[in-house]
């Protein structure tokens, strides 16, 4: 076999590099993406955690991607209108959804939903977590969770709790809490958290679970007292609130229920686009200025996660809410 010349060696090496380039998986985003403004749909009213996260992160994305990012609130039907709109959109990465816990709760509550959150969407990033906190009026005669539970047990059927509506995270969190402790308490559903919180402040109901983001202004103003957060770790936004797990109530030793906010797109978005969006957003979440802005808005960031990890989380979360609804015997609507 004749010795290989320098020229023939370089020709062979170039061929190998070319073939490797052709066969290697493409990790860069689709050429020209984004080619137009990006729409992020928030399926709940302005001020909701998904809306707040969408606006702050949308502004950041716009600066990084070089295209406008528009946030639009498409509300109604417990988030199903906006969510369904995104499910029917073109999977080109220009229409996204900033959704929340309601999307994994809905299958446990409604008989018919016009989409499947697990199969009709492309998960991109779980953005934030929303710890739940047990609230009582400021003049309630107890400051400790143990004292509150003792009072409920001494007066079975005499306490009522508020929720933001049947089948909401407030309802299911309360149901899980009451089931753990075998407490007999009446549910009073409202049309959203604001009205429920107003009646709790006025003493028409005795307690309520709500997201820290919604509850914090009323806690800081002294109108409501936080008895416990449904978390295994203290919550930075409520540094003086104990966790339910740290109480002496052994049935609550592992009690942890939190909502979440996450970015998704319609099914079929190229992996290169979802991975790029994930990477850009996670880079932003490491930025001290953006972290501070999100924190000041009441957003608690989720741990770093990939699209695949977010997808796995969605499956687990949907199953968890289904188990809670079944145990609480909540009928489907």
mmCIF file of C-alpha atoms in Angstrom:
data_model
loop_
_atom_site.group_PDB
_atom_site.id
_atom_site.type_symbol
_atom_site.label_atom_id
_atom_site.label_comp_id
_atom_site.label_asym_id
_atom_site.label_seq_id
_atom_site.Cartn_x
_atom_site.Cartn_y
_atom_site.Cartn_z
ATOM 1 C CA UNK A 1 0.000 0.000 0.000
ATOM 2 C CA UNK A 2 1.604 3.325 -1.067
ATOM 3 C CA UNK A 3 2.302 5.836 1.698
ATOM 4 C CA UNK A 4 -0.351 8.556 2.172
ATOM 5 C CA UNK A 5 0.763 11.969 0.943
ATOM 6 C CA UNK A 6 0.038 15.166 2.854
ATOM 7 C CA UNK A 7 -2.504 16.184 0.216
ATOM 8 C CA UNK A 8 -4.357 12.851 0.349
ATOM 9 C CA UNK A 9 -4.314 12.919 4.154
ATOM 10 C CA UNK A 10 -5.888 16.383 4.249
ATOM 11 C CA UNK A 11 -8.494 15.299 1.678
ATOM 12 C CA UNK A 12 -9.432 12.266 3.803
ATOM 13 C CA UNK A 13 -9.547 14.306 6.999
ATOM 14 C CA UNK A 14 -11.816 16.884 5.371
ATOM 15 C CA UNK A 15 -14.167 14.136 4.235
ATOM 16 C CA UNK A 16 -14.365 12.765 7.767
ATOM 17 C CA UNK A 17 -15.150 16.193 9.222
ATOM 18 C CA UNK A 18 -17.838 16.780 6.580
ATOM 19 C CA UNK A 19 -19.516 13.420 7.195
ATOM 20 C CA UNK A 20 -19.415 13.948 10.959
ATOM 21 C CA UNK A 21 -21.052 17.342 10.522
ATOM 22 C CA UNK A 22 -23.820 15.851 8.402
ATOM 23 C CA UNK A 23 -24.492 12.979 10.794
ATOM 24 C CA UNK A 24 -24.214 14.952 14.060
ATOM 25 C CA UNK A 25 -27.498 16.052 15.644
ATOM 26 C CA UNK A 26 -28.317 19.701 15.117
ATOM 27 C CA UNK A 27 -28.360 21.608 18.407
ATOM 28 C CA UNK A 28 -28.785 25.134 17.067
ATOM 29 C CA UNK A 29 -32.195 26.788 16.842
ATOM 30 C CA UNK A 30 -34.141 26.764 13.600
ATOM 31 C CA UNK A 31 -32.656 29.193 11.047
ATOM 32 C CA UNK A 32 -34.221 32.609 11.382
ATOM 33 C CA UNK A 33 -35.990 31.935 14.679
ATOM 34 C CA UNK A 34 -37.654 34.042 15.788
ATOM 35 C CA UNK A 35 -38.770 35.557 12.503
ATOM 36 C CA UNK A 36 -41.612 37.652 13.953
ATOM 37 C CA UNK A 37 -42.970 38.801 17.338
ATOM 38 C CA UNK A 38 -43.539 36.084 19.918
ATOM 39 C CA UNK A 39 -46.910 35.855 21.653
ATOM 40 C CA UNK A 40 -47.047 34.531 25.215
ATOM 41 C CA UNK A 41 -50.597 33.718 26.280
ATOM 42 C CA UNK A 42 -51.400 34.079 29.971
ATOM 43 C CA UNK A 43 -54.706 32.228 30.495
ATOM 44 C CA UNK A 44 -55.573 34.156 33.669
ATOM 45 C CA UNK A 45 -56.215 37.834 34.501
ATOM 46 C CA UNK A 46 -53.465 40.441 34.937
ATOM 47 C CA UNK A 47 -51.721 40.177 38.291
ATOM 48 C CA UNK A 48 -51.906 36.390 38.421
ATOM 49 C CA UNK A 49 -48.549 34.684 38.932
ATOM 50 C CA UNK A 50 -48.498 33.345 35.357
ATOM 51 C CA UNK A 51 -49.215 36.834 34.016
ATOM 52 C CA UNK A 52 -46.515 38.451 36.166
ATOM 53 C CA UNK A 53 -43.921 35.850 35.168
ATOM 54 C CA UNK A 54 -44.868 36.139 31.492
ATOM 55 C CA UNK A 55 -44.399 39.913 31.460
ATOM 56 C CA UNK A 56 -41.057 39.971 33.254
ATOM 57 C CA UNK A 57 -39.575 37.041 31.343
ATOM 58 C CA UNK A 58 -41.136 38.180 28.075
ATOM 59 C CA UNK A 59 -39.288 41.472 28.340
ATOM 60 C CA UNK A 60 -36.051 39.593 29.007
ATOM 61 C CA UNK A 61 -36.639 37.226 26.062
ATOM 62 C CA UNK A 62 -37.286 40.154 23.759
ATOM 63 C CA UNK A 63 -33.908 41.644 24.589
ATOM 64 C CA UNK A 64 -32.109 38.346 24.062
ATOM 65 C CA UNK A 65 -33.911 37.207 20.899
ATOM 66 C CA UNK A 66 -34.184 40.586 19.205
ATOM 67 C CA UNK A 67 -37.933 40.409 18.562
ATOM 68 C CA UNK A 68 -40.913 41.861 20.437
ATOM 69 C CA UNK A 69 -42.578 39.551 22.947
ATOM 70 C CA UNK A 70 -46.260 40.296 23.479
ATOM 71 C CA UNK A 71 -48.174 39.018 26.502
ATOM 72 C CA UNK A 72 -51.912 38.583 26.012
ATOM 73 C CA UNK A 73 -54.416 37.545 28.670
ATOM 74 C CA UNK A 74 -56.893 35.090 27.157
ATOM 75 C CA UNK A 75 -59.011 34.255 30.177
ATOM 76 C CA UNK A 76 -62.046 32.146 30.939
ATOM 77 C CA UNK A 77 -63.163 28.603 31.746
ATOM 78 C CA UNK A 78 -60.483 28.116 34.420
ATOM 79 C CA UNK A 79 -57.726 28.822 31.932
ATOM 80 C CA UNK A 80 -59.055 26.516 29.226
ATOM 81 C CA UNK A 81 -59.736 29.260 26.662
ATOM 82 C CA UNK A 82 -56.185 30.574 26.536
ATOM 83 C CA UNK A 83 -54.664 27.118 26.875
ATOM 84 C CA UNK A 84 -56.808 25.743 24.064
ATOM 85 C CA UNK A 85 -55.831 28.668 21.841
ATOM 86 C CA UNK A 86 -52.148 27.779 22.193
ATOM 87 C CA UNK A 87 -52.844 24.069 21.644
ATOM 88 C CA UNK A 88 -54.328 24.943 18.235
ATOM 89 C CA UNK A 89 -51.488 27.286 17.242
ATOM 90 C CA UNK A 90 -48.715 26.619 14.747
ATOM 91 C CA UNK A 91 -45.794 24.798 16.415
ATOM 92 C CA UNK A 92 -43.176 27.273 15.216
ATOM 93 C CA UNK A 93 -42.225 28.741 18.589
ATOM 94 C CA UNK A 94 -43.979 32.059 18.014
ATOM 95 C CA UNK A 95 -47.016 31.273 20.192
ATOM 96 C CA UNK A 96 -46.299 30.157 23.748
ATOM 97 C CA UNK A 97 -48.257 29.561 26.942
ATOM 98 C CA UNK A 98 -47.336 30.661 30.460
ATOM 99 C CA UNK A 99 -49.481 28.204 32.338
ATOM 100 C CA UNK A 100 -49.816 27.105 35.939
ATOM 101 C CA UNK A 101 -51.048 24.422 38.294
ATOM 102 C CA UNK A 102 -54.599 24.670 36.984
ATOM 103 C CA UNK A 103 -53.529 22.790 33.859
ATOM 104 C CA UNK A 104 -52.651 19.663 35.851
ATOM 105 C CA UNK A 105 -55.590 20.056 38.236
ATOM 106 C CA UNK A 106 -58.232 20.345 35.506
ATOM 107 C CA UNK A 107 -58.239 16.642 34.501
ATOM 108 C CA UNK A 108 -59.166 15.785 38.089
ATOM 109 C CA UNK A 109 -62.036 18.281 38.111
ATOM 110 C CA UNK A 110 -63.579 18.361 34.631
ATOM 111 C CA UNK A 111 -65.067 15.488 32.665
ATOM 112 C CA UNK A 112 -64.193 17.044 29.337
ATOM 113 C CA UNK A 113 -61.219 19.249 28.431
ATOM 114 C CA UNK A 114 -60.521 20.293 24.816
ATOM 115 C CA UNK A 115 -56.838 19.326 25.062
ATOM 116 C CA UNK A 116 -54.457 17.028 26.927
ATOM 117 C CA UNK A 117 -51.807 18.957 28.828
ATOM 118 C CA UNK A 118 -49.433 15.978 28.668
ATOM 119 C CA UNK A 119 -49.654 15.197 24.951
ATOM 120 C CA UNK A 120 -50.830 18.366 23.178
ATOM 121 C CA UNK A 121 -48.020 20.663 24.312
ATOM 122 C CA UNK A 122 -44.245 21.041 24.227
ATOM 123 C CA UNK A 123 -42.875 21.672 27.730
ATOM 124 C CA UNK A 124 -40.117 24.304 27.761
ATOM 125 C CA UNK A 125 -39.344 25.322 31.346
ATOM 126 C CA UNK A 126 -40.893 25.159 34.793
ATOM 127 C CA UNK A 127 -40.334 28.763 35.777
ATOM 128 C CA UNK A 128 -41.579 29.205 39.316
ATOM 129 C CA UNK A 129 -43.093 27.532 42.334
ATOM 130 C CA UNK A 130 -45.964 28.975 44.359
ATOM 131 C CA UNK A 131 -45.957 27.878 48.000
ATOM 132 C CA UNK A 132 -49.353 27.706 49.673
ATOM 133 C CA UNK A 133 -49.924 29.318 53.067
ATOM 134 C CA UNK A 134 -52.633 28.727 55.695
ATOM 135 C CA UNK A 135 -54.229 32.058 56.620
ATOM 136 C CA UNK A 136 -56.507 33.179 59.464
ATOM 137 C CA UNK A 137 -57.960 36.626 60.313
ATOM 138 C CA UNK A 138 -55.734 38.957 62.330
ATOM 139 C CA UNK A 139 -57.949 38.659 65.418
ATOM 140 C CA UNK A 140 -58.076 34.845 65.401
ATOM 141 C CA UNK A 141 -57.303 33.572 68.936
ATOM 142 C CA UNK A 142 -54.370 31.401 67.896
ATOM 143 C CA UNK A 143 -50.885 32.033 66.563
ATOM 144 C CA UNK A 144 -49.714 28.429 66.255
ATOM 145 C CA UNK A 145 -50.910 25.770 63.837
ATOM 146 C CA UNK A 146 -51.264 23.291 66.702
ATOM 147 C CA UNK A 147 -53.642 25.622 68.577
ATOM 148 C CA UNK A 148 -55.736 26.175 65.466
ATOM 149 C CA UNK A 149 -56.083 22.447 64.796
ATOM 150 C CA UNK A 150 -56.993 21.887 68.448
ATOM 151 C CA UNK A 151 -59.775 24.477 68.190
ATOM 152 C CA UNK A 152 -61.170 22.869 65.035
ATOM 153 C CA UNK A 153 -61.211 19.469 66.713
ATOM 154 C CA UNK A 154 -63.037 20.826 69.745
ATOM 155 C CA UNK A 155 -65.764 22.334 67.532
ATOM 156 C CA UNK A 156 -66.374 19.872 64.676
ATOM 157 C CA UNK A 157 -68.450 21.323 61.867
ATOM 158 C CA UNK A 158 -68.291 24.862 63.258
ATOM 159 C CA UNK A 159 -65.401 26.100 61.107
ATOM 160 C CA UNK A 160 -65.596 27.100 57.443
ATOM 161 C CA UNK A 161 -62.785 27.621 54.972
ATOM 162 C CA UNK A 162 -62.739 29.749 51.838
ATOM 163 C CA UNK A 163 -61.547 28.660 48.414
ATOM 164 C CA UNK A 164 -61.197 30.425 45.072
ATOM 165 C CA UNK A 165 -63.782 28.012 43.683
ATOM 166 C CA UNK A 166 -64.516 24.314 43.555
ATOM 167 C CA UNK A 167 -61.584 22.312 42.247
ATOM 168 C CA UNK A 168 -59.036 25.124 42.534
ATOM 169 C CA UNK A 169 -55.614 24.645 44.080
ATOM 170 C CA UNK A 170 -56.925 26.382 47.204
ATOM 171 C CA UNK A 171 -59.716 23.808 47.434
ATOM 172 C CA UNK A 172 -57.516 20.773 46.819
ATOM 173 C CA UNK A 173 -54.779 21.964 49.170
ATOM 174 C CA UNK A 174 -57.371 22.437 51.903
ATOM 175 C CA UNK A 175 -58.868 19.023 51.159
ATOM 176 C CA UNK A 176 -55.460 17.351 51.441
ATOM 177 C CA UNK A 177 -54.726 19.185 54.706
ATOM 178 C CA UNK A 178 -58.075 18.277 56.262
ATOM 179 C CA UNK A 179 -57.789 14.657 55.155
ATOM 180 C CA UNK A 180 -54.358 14.355 56.771
ATOM 181 C CA UNK A 181 -55.770 15.546 60.097
ATOM 182 C CA UNK A 182 -59.254 14.012 59.748
ATOM 183 C CA UNK A 183 -60.956 17.368 60.363
ATOM 184 C CA UNK A 184 -64.625 18.128 59.721
ATOM 185 C CA UNK A 185 -64.823 21.592 58.127
ATOM 186 C CA UNK A 186 -67.258 23.266 55.717
ATOM 187 C CA UNK A 187 -66.052 24.476 52.299
ATOM 188 C CA UNK A 188 -67.249 27.897 51.089
ATOM 189 C CA UNK A 189 -66.296 28.351 47.404
ATOM 190 C CA UNK A 190 -65.921 31.854 45.949
ATOM 191 C CA UNK A 191 -65.376 33.196 42.453
ATOM 192 C CA UNK A 192 -61.650 33.758 42.802
ATOM 193 C CA UNK A 193 -59.171 34.566 45.550
ATOM 194 C CA UNK A 194 -59.865 38.320 45.972
ATOM 195 C CA UNK A 195 -63.454 37.810 47.160
ATOM 196 C CA UNK A 196 -62.451 34.861 49.329
ATOM 197 C CA UNK A 197 -59.654 36.852 50.969
ATOM 198 C CA UNK A 198 -62.017 39.774 51.580
ATOM 199 C CA UNK A 199 -64.452 37.562 53.482
ATOM 200 C CA UNK A 200 -61.607 35.914 55.383
ATOM 201 C CA UNK A 201 -60.374 39.333 56.487
ATOM 202 C CA UNK A 202 -63.929 40.177 57.546
ATOM 203 C CA UNK A 203 -64.285 36.966 59.545
ATOM 204 C CA UNK A 204 -67.097 35.442 57.467
ATOM 205 C CA UNK A 205 -64.906 32.320 57.150
ATOM 206 C CA UNK A 206 -62.266 31.071 59.564
ATOM 207 C CA UNK A 207 -59.313 30.099 57.359
ATOM 208 C CA UNK A 208 -58.021 29.677 53.842
ATOM 209 C CA UNK A 209 -55.066 28.290 51.922
ATOM 210 C CA UNK A 210 -53.777 30.610 49.223
ATOM 211 C CA UNK A 211 -50.596 31.247 47.261
ATOM 212 C CA UNK A 212 -48.009 33.343 49.057
ATOM 213 C CA UNK A 213 -48.006 35.816 46.150
ATOM 214 C CA UNK A 214 -51.723 36.573 46.630
ATOM 215 C CA UNK A 215 -51.611 36.515 50.418
ATOM 216 C CA UNK A 216 -48.464 38.532 51.081
ATOM 217 C CA UNK A 217 -50.000 42.041 50.805
ATOM 218 C CA UNK A 218 -52.668 41.139 53.374
ATOM 219 C CA UNK A 219 -50.075 39.593 55.671
ATOM 220 C CA UNK A 220 -47.784 42.612 55.423
ATOM 221 C CA UNK A 221 -50.695 44.968 56.123
ATOM 222 C CA UNK A 222 -51.542 42.982 59.258
ATOM 223 C CA UNK A 223 -55.013 41.958 58.070
ATOM 224 C CA UNK A 224 -54.214 38.234 57.996
ATOM 225 C CA UNK A 225 -51.944 35.908 59.965
ATOM 226 C CA UNK A 226 -49.969 33.081 58.351
ATOM 227 C CA UNK A 227 -50.177 29.982 60.525
ATOM 228 C CA UNK A 228 -48.100 27.694 58.315
ATOM 229 C CA UNK A 229 -46.751 27.259 54.809
ATOM 230 C CA UNK A 230 -47.316 23.952 53.027
ATOM 231 C CA UNK A 231 -43.621 23.504 52.389
ATOM 232 C CA UNK A 232 -40.770 21.431 53.761
ATOM 233 C CA UNK A 233 -38.487 24.471 53.773
ATOM 234 C CA UNK A 234 -39.125 28.042 54.991
ATOM 235 C CA UNK A 235 -40.358 30.451 52.326
ATOM 236 C CA UNK A 236 -38.171 33.496 51.699
ATOM 237 C CA UNK A 237 -41.152 35.811 51.177
ATOM 238 C CA UNK A 238 -42.552 34.833 54.605
ATOM 239 C CA UNK A 239 -39.440 34.332 56.738
ATOM 240 C CA UNK A 240 -41.393 34.346 60.004
ATOM 241 C CA UNK A 241 -43.966 31.754 58.941
ATOM 242 C CA UNK A 242 -43.400 28.206 60.140
ATOM 243 C CA UNK A 243 -43.748 25.236 57.850
ATOM 244 C CA UNK A 244 -46.542 22.760 58.510
ATOM 245 C CA UNK A 245 -43.917 20.021 58.415
ATOM 246 C CA UNK A 246 -42.055 21.593 61.355
ATOM 247 C CA UNK A 247 -45.117 21.527 63.623
ATOM 248 C CA UNK A 248 -45.656 18.905 66.298
ATOM 249 C CA UNK A 249 -48.495 17.425 64.224
ATOM 250 C CA UNK A 250 -46.949 14.178 63.020
ATOM 251 C CA UNK A 251 -49.524 13.754 60.242
ATOM 252 C CA UNK A 252 -48.024 16.829 58.566
ATOM 253 C CA UNK A 253 -44.365 15.834 58.753
ATOM 254 C CA UNK A 254 -44.059 15.594 54.962
ATOM 255 C CA UNK A 255 -46.900 17.963 54.035
ATOM 256 C CA UNK A 256 -45.819 19.920 50.982
ATOM 257 C CA UNK A 257 -48.130 21.346 48.347
ATOM 258 C CA UNK A 258 -47.103 24.123 46.030
ATOM 259 C CA UNK A 259 -48.352 25.499 42.783
ATOM 260 C CA UNK A 260 -46.129 26.205 39.810
ATOM 261 C CA UNK A 261 -45.797 28.358 36.713
ATOM 262 C CA UNK A 262 -44.269 27.096 33.489
ATOM 263 C CA UNK A 263 -43.689 27.947 29.834
ATOM 264 C CA UNK A 264 -45.010 25.633 27.126
ATOM 265 C CA UNK A 265 -45.807 25.675 23.443
ATOM 266 C CA UNK A 266 -48.072 23.657 21.162
ATOM 267 C CA UNK A 267 -47.145 20.078 20.370
ATOM 268 C CA UNK A 268 -44.511 19.719 17.675
ATOM 269 C CA UNK A 269 -42.207 22.662 18.368
ATOM 270 C CA UNK A 270 -38.725 21.647 17.158
ATOM 271 C CA UNK A 271 -36.488 20.540 20.006
ATOM 272 C CA UNK A 272 -33.890 23.084 18.920
ATOM 273 C CA UNK A 273 -36.344 25.910 19.640
ATOM 274 C CA UNK A 274 -37.592 24.592 22.983
ATOM 275 C CA UNK A 275 -34.012 23.932 24.099
ATOM 276 C CA UNK A 276 -32.899 27.400 23.046
ATOM 277 C CA UNK A 277 -35.757 29.070 24.912
ATOM 278 C CA UNK A 278 -34.975 26.935 27.954
ATOM 279 C CA UNK A 279 -31.295 27.894 27.831
ATOM 280 C CA UNK A 280 -31.951 31.616 27.356
ATOM 281 C CA UNK A 281 -34.439 31.749 30.224
ATOM 282 C CA UNK A 282 -32.248 29.759 32.577
ATOM 283 C CA UNK A 283 -29.374 32.099 31.791
ATOM 284 C CA UNK A 284 -31.655 34.952 32.801
ATOM 285 C CA UNK A 285 -32.639 33.253 36.023
ATOM 286 C CA UNK A 286 -28.979 33.248 37.009
ATOM 287 C CA UNK A 287 -28.786 36.993 36.440
ATOM 288 C CA UNK A 288 -28.897 38.801 39.832
ATOM 289 C CA UNK A 289 -30.871 41.774 38.498
ATOM 290 C CA UNK A 290 -33.564 39.606 36.909
ATOM 291 C CA UNK A 291 -33.729 37.355 39.963
ATOM 292 C CA UNK A 292 -34.239 40.412 42.150
ATOM 293 C CA UNK A 293 -36.971 41.747 39.884
ATOM 294 C CA UNK A 294 -38.793 38.416 39.916
ATOM 295 C CA UNK A 295 -38.381 38.133 43.683
ATOM 296 C CA UNK A 296 -39.753 41.628 44.253
ATOM 297 C CA UNK A 297 -42.784 40.609 42.189
ATOM 298 C CA UNK A 298 -43.354 37.626 44.477
ATOM 299 C CA UNK A 299 -42.022 35.003 42.072
ATOM 300 C CA UNK A 300 -40.134 32.100 43.678
ATOM 301 C CA UNK A 301 -37.963 30.494 41.010
ATOM 302 C CA UNK A 302 -38.166 26.760 40.390
ATOM 303 C CA UNK A 303 -34.972 24.691 40.480
ATOM 304 C CA UNK A 304 -33.132 24.500 37.124
ATOM 305 C CA UNK A 305 -34.859 22.027 34.810
ATOM 306 C CA UNK A 306 -34.783 20.788 31.230
ATOM 307 C CA UNK A 307 -37.800 20.392 28.921
ATOM 308 C CA UNK A 308 -37.702 16.634 29.600
ATOM 309 C CA UNK A 309 -37.642 17.176 33.358
ATOM 310 C CA UNK A 310 -40.563 19.585 33.111
ATOM 311 C CA UNK A 311 -42.500 16.979 31.109
ATOM 312 C CA UNK A 312 -41.839 14.357 33.798
ATOM 313 C CA UNK A 313 -42.941 16.817 36.477
ATOM 314 C CA UNK A 314 -46.235 17.436 34.658
ATOM 315 C CA UNK A 315 -47.031 13.723 34.631
ATOM 316 C CA UNK A 316 -46.323 13.395 38.352
ATOM 317 C CA UNK A 317 -48.252 16.545 39.236
ATOM 318 C CA UNK A 318 -51.352 15.553 37.273
ATOM 319 C CA UNK A 319 -51.365 12.172 39.014
ATOM 320 C CA UNK A 320 -50.973 13.800 42.444
ATOM 321 C CA UNK A 321 -53.944 16.126 42.004
ATOM 322 C CA UNK A 322 -56.047 13.259 40.709
ATOM 323 C CA UNK A 323 -55.264 11.263 43.847
ATOM 324 C CA UNK A 324 -56.157 14.221 46.096
ATOM 325 C CA UNK A 325 -59.457 14.852 44.293
ATOM 326 C CA UNK A 326 -60.377 11.166 44.465
ATOM 327 C CA UNK A 327 -59.569 10.927 48.174
ATOM 328 C CA UNK A 328 -61.616 14.067 48.868
ATOM 329 C CA UNK A 329 -64.505 12.675 46.779
ATOM 330 C CA UNK A 330 -64.696 15.843 44.691
ATOM 331 C CA UNK A 331 -67.152 15.167 41.841
ATOM 332 C CA UNK A 332 -66.126 16.052 38.301
ATOM 333 C CA UNK A 333 -67.985 18.884 36.624
#
